[in-house]
Tab-separated table of C-alpha atoms in Angstrom:
chain	number	residue	atom	x	y	z
A	18	MET	CA	0.000	0.000	0.000
A	19	ALA	CA	1.283	3.447	-0.874
A	20	VAL	CA	0.751	6.343	1.485
A	21	HIS	CA	1.193	9.936	0.385
A	22	VAL	CA	1.407	12.549	3.131
A	23	THR	CA	1.507	16.282	2.566
A	24	PHE	CA	1.980	19.041	5.098
A	25	SER	CA	0.696	22.576	5.264
A	26	TYR	CA	1.582	25.352	7.656
A	27	TYR	CA	-1.116	24.025	10.013
A	28	CYS	CA	1.366	21.271	10.892
A	29	PHE	CA	3.767	23.743	12.470
A	30	SER	CA	1.583	26.670	13.479
A	31	ARG	CA	-1.302	27.594	15.756
A	32	LYS	CA	-3.978	30.265	15.834
A	33	TYR	CA	-2.546	33.733	16.431
A	34	SER	CA	-4.169	35.914	19.052
A	35	ALA	CA	-2.762	39.360	19.822
A	36	GLU	CA	-3.951	38.993	23.425
A	37	LYS	CA	-2.086	35.707	23.990
A	38	HIS	CA	1.107	36.265	22.005
A	39	PRO	CA	3.878	38.765	22.730
A	40	ALA	CA	4.383	41.795	20.515
A	41	GLY	CA	6.768	41.090	17.679
A	42	GLU	CA	5.988	37.376	17.479
A	43	PRO	CA	6.062	36.431	13.772
A	44	ILE	CA	2.682	35.984	12.128
A	45	ILE	CA	2.342	33.390	9.371
A	46	ASP	CA	0.021	34.481	6.562
A	47	SER	CA	-0.873	37.779	8.218
A	48	THR	CA	-3.100	38.700	5.255
A	49	SER	CA	-5.423	35.788	6.009
A	50	GLN	CA	-8.622	36.118	8.007
A	51	ARG	CA	-7.131	33.435	10.272
A	52	PRO	CA	-3.505	34.427	11.027
A	53	ARG	CA	-1.230	31.837	12.603
A	54	THR	CA	2.051	31.768	14.532
A	55	PHE	CA	4.863	29.208	14.829
A	56	CYS	CA	4.281	26.367	17.326
A	57	PRO	CA	7.376	24.337	18.334
A	58	ILE	CA	5.244	21.416	19.575
A	59	ARG	CA	3.348	21.092	16.295
A	60	TYR	CA	6.657	21.411	14.449
A	61	ARG	CA	8.194	18.537	16.420
A	62	LEU	CA	5.290	16.040	16.346
A	63	PRO	CA	5.075	15.359	12.561
A	64	LYS	CA	8.712	14.265	12.605
A	65	GLN	CA	7.494	11.123	14.416
A	66	LEU	CA	5.092	10.173	11.601
A	67	PRO	CA	7.473	7.991	9.542
A	68	VAL	CA	8.124	5.701	12.524
A	69	LEU	CA	4.434	5.625	13.469
A	70	ILE	CA	3.356	4.762	9.923
A	71	LEU	CA	5.972	2.031	9.615
A	72	GLY	CA	4.737	0.637	12.933
A	73	LEU	CA	1.215	0.389	11.524
A	74	ILE	CA	2.289	-1.985	8.775
A	75	HIS	CA	4.210	-4.248	11.141
A	76	ARG	CA	2.465	-7.611	11.687
A	77	SER	CA	2.306	-7.190	15.460
A	78	ALA	CA	0.293	-3.973	15.037
A	79	LYS	CA	-2.649	-5.827	13.460
């Protein structure tokens, strides 16, 4: 089985709120109606996907 995974900036960003984020924090896609800011946790988690996906096809995972 072939699996194709694509990522968008939602994989490494979170909703931006001027009240919750410090002044000067970079805004991703500031022209959007839904601006976002970098999230180190969301950035780190997708890096685990290759191992997780390979674990799904292992016989013991069934």
